[in-house]
CSV table of C-alpha atoms in Angstrom, one decimal:
chain,number,residue,atom,x,y,z
A,1,MET,CA,47.9,80.2,1.2
A,2,LEU,CA,48.5,76.5,1.4
A,3,GLY,CA,49.9,76.5,-2.1
A,4,LYS,CA,52.4,79.3,-1.2
A,5,LEU,CA,53.4,77.5,1.9
A,6,ILE,CA,54.0,74.3,0.0
A,7,LYS,CA,56.0,76.2,-2.6
A,8,HIS,CA,58.3,77.7,0.0
A,9,GLU,CA,58.5,74.4,1.9
A,10,PHE,CA,59.8,72.7,-1.3
A,11,ARG,CA,62.3,75.4,-1.8
A,12,ALA,CA,63.6,75.2,1.8
A,13,THR,CA,63.9,71.4,1.8
A,14,GLY,CA,64.6,70.8,-1.8
A,15,ARG,CA,68.0,72.5,-1.5
A,16,LEU,CA,68.9,69.7,1.1
A,17,ILE,CA,67.1,66.7,-0.4
A,18,LEU,CA,67.9,67.1,-4.2
A,19,PRO,CA,71.7,67.1,-3.8
A,20,MET,CA,71.3,64.0,-1.7
A,21,TYR,CA,69.3,62.3,-4.5
A,22,ALA,CA,72.1,63.3,-7.0
A,23,VAL,CA,74.8,61.8,-4.7
A,24,VAL,CA,72.9,58.6,-4.2
A,25,LEU,CA,72.3,58.2,-8.0
A,26,LEU,CA,75.9,59.1,-8.8
A,27,VAL,CA,77.2,56.5,-6.3
A,28,SER,CA,74.9,53.9,-7.8
A,29,LEU,CA,76.5,54.6,-11.2
A,30,PHE,CA,79.9,54.0,-9.7
A,31,ALA,CA,78.6,50.9,-8.0
A,32,HIS,CA,77.3,49.6,-11.3
A,33,PHE,CA,80.8,49.5,-12.7
A,34,ALA,CA,82.3,48.3,-9.4
A,35,PHE,CA,79.9,45.3,-9.3
A,36,ARG,CA,81.1,44.2,-12.7
A,37,MET,CA,84.8,44.6,-12.0
A,38,LEU,CA,84.7,42.8,-8.6
A,39,ASP,CA,85.2,39.3,-10.2
A,40,ARG,CA,88.2,40.3,-12.2
A,41,ASN,CA,91.8,40.1,-11.1
A,42,MET,CA,92.8,43.5,-9.9
A,43,PRO,CA,95.6,45.0,-7.9
A,44,ILE,CA,94.6,45.0,-4.2
A,45,PHE,CA,94.2,48.7,-3.8
A,46,ILE,CA,91.8,48.9,-6.8
A,47,GLY,CA,89.9,45.9,-5.4
A,48,LEU,CA,89.7,47.7,-2.0
A,49,ALA,CA,88.4,50.9,-3.7
A,50,LEU,CA,85.7,48.8,-5.5
A,51,TYR,CA,84.6,47.3,-2.2
A,52,LEU,CA,84.5,50.8,-0.7
A,53,ILE,CA,82.3,52.0,-3.5
A,54,VAL,CA,79.9,49.0,-3.1
A,55,ALA,CA,79.8,49.7,0.7
A,56,ALA,CA,79.1,53.4,0.1
A,57,PHE,CA,76.3,52.4,-2.2
A,58,PHE,CA,74.6,50.2,0.4
A,59,ILE,CA,75.1,52.8,3.1
A,60,GLY,CA,73.7,55.4,0.7
A,61,LEU,CA,70.5,53.4,0.2
A,62,ILE,CA,69.8,53.2,3.9
A,63,GLY,CA,71.3,56.7,4.6
A,64,ALA,CA,68.8,58.2,2.0
A,65,PHE,CA,65.9,57.3,4.2
A,66,VAL,CA,67.6,58.4,7.4
A,67,TYR,CA,68.6,61.7,5.8
A,68,THR,CA,65.1,62.4,4.6
A,69,PHE,CA,63.7,61.7,8.0
A,70,VAL,CA,66.3,63.9,9.7
A,71,VAL,CA,65.6,66.8,7.2
A,72,MET,CA,61.9,66.5,8.1
A,73,ILE,CA,62.5,66.7,11.8
A,74,VAL,CA,65.1,69.5,11.6
A,75,ARG,CA,62.9,71.5,9.3
A,76,PHE,CA,60.0,71.3,11.7
A,77,LYS,CA,62.2,72.2,14.6
A,78,ARG,CA,63.9,75.2,12.9
A,79,ASN,CA,61.0,76.6,11.0
A,80,VAL,CA,58.2,76.2,13.6
A,81,LEU,CA,59.7,75.7,17.1
A,82,SER,CA,62.9,77.9,17.0
A,83,ASP,CA,63.6,81.5,16.0
A,84,GLU,CA,62.2,81.1,12.5
A,85,GLY,CA,58.9,80.2,14.2
A,86,TYR,CA,58.6,84.0,14.9
A,87,LEU,CA,58.2,84.4,11.2
A,88,THR,CA,56.3,81.2,10.3
A,89,MET,CA,53.8,81.4,13.1
A,90,THR,CA,53.0,85.1,12.3
A,91,LEU,CA,52.4,84.5,8.6
A,92,PRO,CA,48.8,85.3,7.6
A,93,ALA,CA,48.1,81.5,7.5
A,94,SER,CA,46.3,79.1,9.8
A,95,ILE,CA,48.2,76.6,11.8
A,96,HIS,CA,46.3,73.9,9.8
A,97,SER,CA,47.8,75.3,6.5
A,98,ILE,CA,51.3,75.4,8.0
A,99,LEU,CA,51.0,71.9,9.3
A,100,TRP,CA,49.6,70.4,6.0
A,101,ALA,CA,52.2,72.1,3.9
A,102,LYS,CA,54.9,70.3,6.0
A,103,ILE,CA,53.1,67.0,5.9
A,104,ILE,CA,52.5,67.1,2.1
A,105,VAL,CA,56.1,68.1,1.4
A,106,SER,CA,57.5,65.5,3.8
A,107,LEU,CA,55.3,62.8,2.1
A,108,VAL,CA,56.4,63.8,-1.4
A,109,TRP,CA,60.1,63.7,-0.4
A,110,SER,CA,59.6,60.3,1.3
A,111,ALA,CA,58.0,59.0,-1.9
A,112,GLY,CA,60.8,60.6,-3.9
A,113,THR,CA,63.4,58.9,-1.7
A,114,VAL,CA,61.8,55.5,-2.2
A,115,LEU,CA,61.8,56.1,-6.0
A,116,VAL,CA,65.5,57.2,-6.0
A,117,VAL,CA,66.5,54.2,-3.9
A,118,VAL,CA,64.7,51.8,-6.2
A,119,LEU,CA,66.2,53.6,-9.3
A,120,SER,CA,69.7,53.5,-7.7
A,121,ALA,CA,69.3,49.7,-7.1
A,122,VAL,CA,68.3,49.2,-10.7
A,123,ILE,CA,71.2,51.3,-12.0
A,124,ALA,CA,73.7,49.6,-9.8
A,125,ALA,CA,72.5,46.1,-10.6
A,126,PHE,CA,71.4,46.6,-14.2
A,127,GLU,CA,72.2,43.6,-16.4
A,128,VAL,CA,73.2,41.6,-13.4
A,129,GLY,CA,71.5,38.2,-13.4
A,130,TRP,CA,69.0,38.6,-10.7
A,131,VAL,CA,67.7,42.0,-12.0
A,132,VAL,CA,67.0,40.4,-15.4
A,133,GLU,CA,65.2,37.6,-13.5
A,134,ALA,CA,63.2,40.1,-11.4
A,135,LEU,CA,62.1,42.0,-14.5
A,136,LYS,CA,61.0,38.7,-16.1
A,137,ASP,CA,59.0,37.9,-12.9
A,138,LEU,CA,57.4,41.4,-13.0
A,139,GLY,CA,56.4,40.8,-16.6
A,140,TYR,CA,54.9,37.5,-15.6
A,141,LEU,CA,53.0,39.2,-12.8
A,142,PHE,CA,51.5,41.6,-15.3
A,143,GLU,CA,50.5,38.8,-17.6
A,144,LEU,CA,48.9,37.0,-14.7
A,145,PHE,CA,47.0,40.2,-13.7
A,146,PHE,CA,45.6,40.7,-17.2
A,147,SER,CA,44.6,37.1,-17.6
A,148,TYR,CA,42.8,37.2,-14.2
A,149,ASP,CA,39.1,37.3,-14.4
A,150,ASN,CA,38.6,39.7,-11.5
A,151,LYS,CA,40.9,42.5,-12.4
A,152,ALA,CA,38.8,45.1,-10.5
A,153,SER,CA,39.3,43.5,-7.2
A,154,VAL,CA,43.1,43.1,-7.7
A,155,LEU,CA,43.2,46.8,-8.7
A,156,GLY,CA,41.1,47.6,-5.6
A,157,TRP,CA,43.6,45.8,-3.3
A,158,MET,CA,46.5,47.6,-4.9
A,159,LEU,CA,44.8,51.0,-4.5
A,160,SER,CA,43.9,50.1,-0.9
A,161,ILE,CA,47.5,49.3,-0.1
A,162,ALA,CA,48.7,52.5,-1.8
A,163,LEU,CA,46.2,54.5,0.2
A,164,TYR,CA,47.3,52.7,3.4
A,165,ALA,CA,50.9,53.6,2.6
A,166,VAL,CA,50.0,57.3,2.2
A,167,VAL,CA,48.0,57.4,5.4
A,168,SER,CA,50.8,55.6,7.3
A,169,GLY,CA,53.3,58.1,5.9
A,170,ILE,CA,51.2,61.0,7.2
A,171,VAL,CA,50.7,59.3,10.6
A,172,GLY,CA,54.4,58.7,10.9
A,173,CYS,CA,55.1,62.3,10.1
A,174,LEU,CA,52.5,63.5,12.6
A,175,ASN,CA,53.8,61.2,15.3
A,176,VAL,CA,57.1,63.0,15.2
A,177,TYR,CA,55.6,66.5,14.9
A,178,SER,CA,53.2,65.8,17.9
A,179,CYS,CA,56.1,64.6,20.1
A,180,MET,CA,58.2,67.7,19.2
A,181,SER,CA,55.3,70.0,19.8
A,182,ILE,CA,54.9,68.5,23.2
A,183,GLY,CA,58.6,68.6,24.1
A,184,TYR,CA,59.1,72.2,22.8
A,185,GLY,CA,56.2,73.4,25.0
A,186,PHE,CA,58.4,72.9,28.0
A,187,ALA,CA,60.7,75.8,29.2
A,188,ARG,CA,63.8,73.6,29.4
A,189,ASN,CA,65.2,70.3,28.1
A,190,LYS,CA,62.9,70.5,25.1
A,191,VAL,CA,64.7,67.8,23.1
A,192,LEU,CA,64.7,65.4,26.1
A,193,TRP,CA,60.9,66.0,26.6
A,194,SER,CA,60.3,65.4,22.9
A,195,ILE,CA,62.1,62.0,23.1
A,196,VAL,CA,60.2,61.1,26.3
A,197,ALA,CA,57.0,62.0,24.6
A,198,TYR,CA,58.0,59.8,21.6
A,199,PHE,CA,58.6,56.8,23.9
A,200,VAL,CA,55.5,57.3,26.0
A,201,ILE,CA,53.3,57.6,22.9
A,202,GLY,CA,55.1,54.6,21.4
A,203,ILE,CA,54.3,52.5,24.5
A,204,ILE,CA,50.6,53.6,24.4
A,205,LEU,CA,50.4,52.9,20.7
A,206,GLY,CA,52.0,49.5,21.3
A,207,TRP,CA,49.1,48.7,23.7
A,208,MET,CA,46.6,50.1,21.3
A,209,ASN,CA,48.1,48.1,18.4
A,210,GLY,CA,47.8,44.9,20.5
A,211,GLY,CA,44.2,45.8,21.2
A,212,GLY,CA,43.6,46.4,17.5
A,213,LEU,CA,45.0,43.0,16.5
A,214,GLN,CA,42.9,41.4,19.2
A,215,VAL,CA,39.8,43.0,17.6
A,216,LEU,CA,40.8,41.6,14.2
A,217,ILE,CA,41.4,38.1,15.7
A,218,THR,CA,38.1,38.1,17.5
A,219,LEU,CA,36.3,39.2,14.4
A,220,ASN,CA,38.0,36.6,12.3
A,221,GLU,CA,39.8,33.7,14.0
A,222,ASN,CA,41.6,32.7,10.9
A,223,VAL,CA,42.7,36.2,9.9
A,224,PHE,CA,46.3,35.2,9.3
A,225,THR,CA,45.7,32.4,6.9
A,226,SER,CA,46.2,33.8,3.5
A,227,GLU,CA,43.0,32.4,2.0
A,228,THR,CA,40.8,33.9,4.7
A,229,PHE,CA,42.7,37.2,4.5
A,230,ASN,CA,42.0,37.5,0.8
A,231,GLU,CA,38.3,36.7,1.3
A,232,ASN,CA,38.0,39.3,4.0
A,233,PHE,CA,40.5,41.8,2.6
A,234,TYR,CA,38.2,44.8,2.8
A,235,GLN,CA,36.9,44.0,6.2
A,236,ASN,CA,40.4,43.7,7.6
A,237,PHE,CA,41.7,46.6,5.5
A,238,THR,CA,38.9,48.9,6.8
A,239,LEU,CA,39.8,48.0,10.4
A,240,LEU,CA,43.5,48.5,9.9
A,241,PHE,CA,42.9,51.7,7.9
A,242,GLY,CA,40.4,53.0,10.5
A,243,PHE,CA,42.9,52.4,13.3
A,244,GLN,CA,45.7,54.1,11.4
A,245,PHE,CA,43.3,57.0,10.6
A,246,LEU,CA,42.3,57.3,14.3
A,247,GLN,CA,46.0,57.6,15.3
A,248,GLY,CA,46.5,60.2,12.6
A,249,ILE,CA,43.6,62.3,14.0
A,250,ILE,CA,45.0,62.0,17.5
A,251,PHE,CA,48.5,63.1,16.4
A,252,TYR,CA,47.1,65.9,14.3
A,253,VAL,CA,45.0,67.4,17.1
A,254,LEU,CA,47.9,67.0,19.6
A,255,THR,CA,50.2,68.9,17.3
A,256,TRP,CA,47.7,71.6,16.4
A,257,TRP,CA,46.7,72.1,20.1
A,258,ASN,CA,50.3,72.4,21.2
A,259,LEU,CA,51.2,74.9,18.5
A,260,ARG,CA,48.1,76.9,19.2
A,261,TYR,CA,48.1,76.9,23.0
A,262,ARG,CA,51.6,75.7,24.2
A,263,LEU,CA,53.9,77.3,21.7
A,264,ASN,CA,56.9,78.4,23.7
A,265,LEU,CA,59.4,80.1,21.5
A,266,GLU,CA,62.6,81.2,23.2
B,1,MET,CA,37.7,101.3,16.6
B,2,PRO,CA,41.1,100.8,18.4
B,3,ILE,CA,43.7,99.0,16.3
B,4,LEU,CA,45.0,97.2,19.4
B,5,GLU,CA,43.0,96.6,22.5
B,6,ALA,CA,43.6,94.6,25.7
B,7,LYS,CA,40.7,93.7,28.0
B,8,SER,CA,41.5,92.4,31.5
B,9,LEU,CA,44.4,90.6,29.9
B,10,THR,CA,46.3,88.1,32.1
B,11,LYS,CA,49.1,85.8,31.2
B,12,ARG,CA,50.8,83.4,33.6
B,13,TYR,CA,53.7,81.0,33.0
B,14,GLY,CA,52.8,78.2,35.4
B,15,SER,CA,52.2,80.1,38.6
B,16,ASN,CA,54.4,83.1,37.6
B,17,PRO,CA,52.3,86.1,36.4
B,18,ALA,CA,53.7,87.8,33.3
B,19,LEU,CA,50.7,90.1,32.8
B,20,THR,CA,48.0,90.9,35.3
B,21,ASN,CA,44.6,92.3,34.4
B,22,VAL,CA,46.0,94.6,31.7
B,23,SER,CA,43.5,96.9,29.8
B,24,PHE,CA,44.3,99.6,27.3
B,25,ALA,CA,43.3,100.7,23.8
B,26,ILE,CA,45.5,102.1,21.0
B,27,GLU,CA,43.8,104.2,18.4
B,28,PRO,CA,45.0,104.3,14.7
B,29,GLY,CA,47.7,106.8,13.8
B,30,ARG,CA,49.6,106.8,17.1
B,31,ILE,CA,53.2,105.9,17.8
B,32,VAL,CA,53.2,104.3,21.2
B,33,GLY,CA,56.2,103.5,23.4
B,34,LEU,CA,55.8,100.3,25.3
B,35,LEU,CA,58.2,101.2,28.1
B,36,GLY,CA,59.4,99.1,31.0
B,37,PRO,CA,62.5,97.5,32.5
B,38,ASN,CA,63.6,94.0,31.4
B,39,GLY,CA,61.2,91.3,32.5
B,40,SER,CA,58.3,93.7,32.8
B,41,GLY,CA,56.1,91.9,30.3
B,42,LYS,CA,56.6,93.9,27.2
B,43,THR,CA,57.6,90.9,25.0
B,44,THR,CA,54.8,88.8,26.4
B,45,LEU,CA,52.3,91.5,25.5
B,46,ILE,CA,53.6,91.7,21.9
B,47,LYS,CA,53.7,87.9,21.6
B,48,LEU,CA,50.1,87.7,22.7
B,49,ALA,CA,49.1,90.4,20.1
B,50,ASN,CA,50.8,88.3,17.4
B,51,GLY,CA,49.1,85.0,18.4
B,52,LEU,CA,52.4,83.5,19.6
B,53,LEU,CA,51.0,83.1,23.1
B,54,GLN,CA,47.5,82.6,24.3
B,55,PRO,CA,46.0,84.6,27.3
B,56,THR,CA,45.4,82.9,30.5
B,57,SER,CA,42.3,85.1,30.8
B,58,GLY,CA,40.9,88.2,29.2
B,59,GLU,CA,41.4,89.0,25.6
B,60,ILE,CA,43.6,91.0,23.2
B,61,LEU,CA,42.0,92.3,19.9
B,62,ILE,CA,43.6,93.5,16.7
B,63,ASP,CA,41.2,95.7,14.8
B,64,GLY,CA,38.4,94.2,16.8
B,65,GLU,CA,39.4,90.6,16.2
B,66,LYS,CA,41.3,88.0,18.2
B,67,PRO,CA,44.8,87.2,16.8
B,68,GLY,CA,44.5,84.8,13.8
B,69,ALA,CA,45.3,84.6,10.1
B,70,ARG,CA,43.4,87.9,9.4
B,71,SER,CA,45.0,89.9,12.2
B,72,LYS,CA,48.4,88.7,11.1
B,73,SER,CA,47.9,90.2,7.7
B,74,LEU,CA,47.3,93.6,9.4
B,75,VAL,CA,50.3,93.5,11.8
B,76,SER,CA,53.9,93.9,10.8
B,77,TYR,CA,55.9,92.3,13.6
B,78,LEU,CA,59.6,92.8,14.3
B,79,PRO,CA,60.7,90.3,17.0
B,80,GLU,CA,63.8,90.9,19.1
B,81,ARG,CA,65.4,87.8,17.6
B,82,ILE,CA,66.6,87.1,14.0
B,83,ASN,CA,63.6,85.3,12.6
B,84,VAL,CA,64.4,85.1,8.9
B,85,PRO,CA,65.9,81.9,7.4
B,86,LEU,CA,69.7,82.3,7.4
B,87,TRP,CA,70.2,80.4,4.2
B,88,MET,CA,68.1,82.9,2.2
B,89,SER,CA,69.5,86.0,0.5
B,90,ALA,CA,67.9,89.4,0.9
B,91,GLU,CA,66.5,89.1,-2.6
B,92,GLU,CA,64.8,85.8,-1.7
B,93,LEU,CA,63.4,87.2,1.4
B,94,ILE,CA,61.8,90.1,-0.5
B,95,LYS,CA,60.2,87.5,-2.8
B,96,PHE,CA,59.1,85.5,0.3
B,97,TYR,CA,57.5,88.6,1.9
B,98,SER,CA,55.9,89.6,-1.5
B,99,ASP,CA,54.3,86.2,-1.7
B,100,PHE,CA,52.8,86.2,1.8
B,101,TYR,CA,51.9,89.8,2.4
B,102,ALA,CA,49.7,91.6,0.0
B,103,ASP,CA,50.7,94.9,1.5
B,104,PHE,CA,54.5,94.4,1.0
B,105,GLU,CA,56.2,96.8,-1.3
B,106,PRO,CA,59.3,95.2,-2.8
B,107,ASN,CA,60.5,98.4,-4.4
B,108,ARG,CA,60.6,100.1,-1.1
B,109,ALA,CA,62.6,97.3,0.4
B,110,GLN,CA,65.1,97.3,-2.5
B,111,ASP,CA,65.6,101.0,-2.2
B,112,MET,CA,66.3,100.8,1.5
B,113,LEU,CA,68.8,97.9,0.9
B,114,HIS,CA,70.5,99.9,-1.8
B,115,ASN,CA,70.7,103.0,0.4
B,116,LEU,CA,72.4,101.0,3.1
B,117,GLY,CA,74.7,99.3,0.6
B,118,ILE,CA,73.4,95.8,1.4
B,119,GLY,CA,73.8,93.5,-1.6
B,120,GLU,CA,70.5,91.7,-2.5
B,121,LYS,CA,72.4,88.6,-3.4
B,122,MET,CA,74.1,88.4,0.0
B,123,ARG,CA,72.9,85.6,2.2
B,124,ILE,CA,71.7,86.4,5.7
B,125,LYS,CA,74.2,84.1,7.3
B,126,GLU,CA,77.0,86.0,5.6
B,127,MET,CA,75.8,89.3,7.2
B,128,SER,CA,76.9,90.8,10.5
B,129,LYS,CA,74.4,90.8,13.4
B,130,GLY,CA,73.7,94.5,12.8
B,131,THR,CA,73.1,94.1,9.1
B,132,ARG,CA,70.8,91.2,9.8
B,133,GLU,CA,68.8,93.4,12.1
B,134,LYS,CA,68.6,96.2,9.5
B,135,VAL,CA,67.4,93.7,6.8
B,136,GLN,CA,64.7,92.5,9.2
B,137,LEU,CA,63.6,96.1,10.0
B,138,ILE,CA,63.6,96.9,6.3
B,139,LEU,CA,61.3,93.9,5.6
B,140,ALA,CA,59.0,94.9,8.5
B,141,MET,CA,58.8,98.6,7.5
B,142,SER,CA,58.3,97.8,3.8
B,143,ARG,CA,54.8,96.6,4.5
B,144,ARG,CA,51.8,99.0,4.5
B,145,ALA,CA,50.5,97.4,7.7
B,146,LYS,CA,47.8,98.9,10.0
B,147,LEU,CA,49.9,98.1,13.0
B,148,TYR,CA,53.6,97.8,13.4
B,149,MET,CA,54.8,96.0,16.5
B,150,LEU,CA,58.5,96.5,17.0
B,151,ASP,CA,60.1,94.6,19.9
B,152,GLU,CA,63.3,96.2,21.0
B,153,PRO,CA,64.2,97.5,17.6
B,154,ILE,CA,67.1,99.5,19.0
B,155,GLY,CA,68.4,97.2,21.7
B,156,GLY,CA,72.0,96.1,21.2
B,157,VAL,CA,72.9,98.4,18.3
B,158,ASP,CA,75.3,101.3,18.1
B,159,PRO,CA,74.0,104.9,18.3
B,160,ALA,CA,74.4,105.5,14.6
B,161,THR,CA,72.4,102.4,13.8
B,162,ARG,CA,69.8,103.5,16.3
B,163,ASP,CA,69.4,106.8,14.5
B,164,TYR,CA,69.0,104.9,11.2
B,165,ILE,CA,66.4,102.6,12.6
B,166,LEU,CA,64.3,105.3,14.1
B,167,ALA,CA,64.5,107.4,10.9
B,168,THR,CA,63.5,104.3,8.9
B,169,ILE,CA,60.5,103.8,11.2
B,170,ILE,CA,59.4,107.4,11.0
B,171,ASN,CA,59.9,107.7,7.2
B,172,ASN,CA,58.2,104.5,6.3
B,173,TYR,CA,55.1,104.0,8.4
B,174,ASP,CA,51.8,105.1,7.0
B,175,PRO,CA,50.5,108.0,9.2
B,176,SER,CA,47.1,106.3,9.5
B,177,ALA,CA,48.8,103.2,10.9
B,178,SER,CA,49.9,102.7,14.5
B,179,VAL,CA,53.4,101.8,15.7
B,180,VAL,CA,54.1,100.1,19.0
B,181,ILE,CA,57.8,100.3,20.0
B,182,SER,CA,58.9,98.2,22.9
B,183,THR,CA,62.1,99.4,24.5
B,184,HIS,CA,63.8,100.4,27.7
B,185,LEU,CA,66.0,103.0,25.9
B,186,ILE,CA,63.6,105.8,26.4
B,187,ALA,CA,65.8,108.8,25.7
B,188,ASP,CA,66.4,107.5,22.1
B,189,VAL,CA,62.8,107.1,21.2
B,190,GLU,CA,61.1,109.8,23.2
B,191,ASN,CA,61.1,112.3,20.4
B,192,ILE,CA,59.2,110.2,18.0
B,193,LEU,CA,56.5,109.0,20.5
B,194,ASP,CA,52.9,110.2,20.7
B,195,ASP,CA,52.0,108.1,23.7
B,196,ALA,CA,53.9,106.3,26.4
B,197,LEU,CA,52.6,103.0,28.0
B,198,PHE,CA,54.6,102.2,31.2
B,199,ILE,CA,54.6,98.6,32.2
B,200,SER,CA,56.0,97.2,35.4
B,201,ARG,CA,55.8,93.6,36.7
B,202,GLY,CA,53.1,92.8,34.3
B,203,GLU,CA,50.8,95.8,35.1
B,204,ILE,CA,50.2,99.0,33.3
B,205,VAL,CA,51.3,101.8,35.6
B,206,LEU,CA,50.8,104.7,33.2
B,207,TYR,CA,49.2,105.3,29.7
B,208,ASP,CA,49.3,108.9,28.6
B,209,SER,CA,50.3,111.1,25.7
B,210,VAL,CA,53.9,112.2,25.8
B,211,ASP,CA,52.9,115.9,25.6
B,212,HIS,CA,50.6,115.6,28.6
B,213,ILE,CA,53.3,113.8,30.6
B,214,ARG,CA,55.7,116.7,30.0
B,215,GLU,CA,53.1,119.3,30.8
B,216,SER,CA,51.6,117.8,33.8
B,217,ARG,CA,54.7,116.3,35.4
B,218,GLY,CA,57.2,118.9,34.2
B,219,MET,CA,59.7,116.3,33.1
B,220,SER,CA,60.7,114.3,30.1
B,221,VAL,CA,59.4,110.7,29.6
B,222,ASP,CA,62.9,109.5,30.2
B,223,GLY,CA,63.0,111.4,33.5
B,224,LEU,CA,59.6,110.0,34.6
B,225,PHE,CA,60.7,106.5,33.6
B,226,ARG,CA,63.8,106.8,35.8
B,227,GLU,CA,61.6,108.1,38.7
B,228,VAL,CA,59.0,105.3,38.3
B,229,PHE,CA,61.4,102.5,37.9
B,230,ARG,CA,64.1,103.7,40.3
B,231,CYS,CA,65.7,100.6,41.9
């Protein structure tokens, strides 16, 4: 059932996300030529048009993330908490499956947006001096990695960071879902209550994060010096990861519980 | 075993009671009218049976089980609101239902759409309110479910459409299945009902067969409804 839910989730959101990817990539192609023509002497209206393309490109890069985030929120609201919820929540699927389908698909689109934004930046700036330099530096990094004796530990750090990024993505997603599930459990002012929940949870998390950092500092007084951080990478990583994981569990249980016991469709 | 059973079922919204100590059992093969004025608790009862609400106390069972993934595969639910994604076409909705419900018969749905002249490629958002309701009914009645729960299927539609909807229900449900129709338009549904369940202010005031009501009270179900719920 999870597979079917994921398939339909991709269809429902893909029709909104994929055109956005196409637009961002297309604008980056225009920006590629605009960057090269900016230095030349042009009539003022052409110069203005070039600057507008460049501005659209930069707005598009930031807008891509905002748009992906908005699609994630609107999809959850429409498909679970509004009229479509009468269909979604009566499918022969558990709430866990419904929730995981949304989390997985949101995560994939978020990763996709990162890739598209990076690709757009490369397209727009290709052959521009700093990109060539950046590519050279990347090559140098690879050389350094392969000449390093302890490749396994570097690989371990990279995988740990990647895992942390994935878990953080899931937690971010669940943070929003849990707040919406709280807000939409109320009879009136559902959006307002969702926002209130977001800020209240944000404040509580702020305190918890402060406490988490305090634990790290107590365990290792020199945690922020790079040498010490490298030495104790896994100890610190486990703590950070564990804290993030704990938040995820809290958000997940909150969302599940609200959808199970406080669902309040109009 | 009853297909739908409520045992001392109570539901409160805050301090407001929506259902109070409701108990009944619906056997397979019956068409039951869930009859009551607006705000009597009909929709709450149907939502509880579909797992969209949780009881404050007591329990509701579908084929002996509490509402969950399995019970949802047995129940075909038609809510009073348009619940299908508006961006989808009728054809896409048929694929969607085929994917999720093993008992869904796409050919039956296509035939009914064709008979009504509704284009399969047409998106739901391009349809009139009445056509959307018909598509939703067609999807619900194209399942071979054990229990159909239809919440106000004829509310807010013209008399001709009412006739079509009732004919669709009668012609498409499996006789071994049960149908629960929630409505306050008694005269329109009376002829197709086996049983009538009167609900008032969250309490069951009568649950009897339509034939017995007519024999014992000497009046139609509609007449009895007007007498019971006289303002």
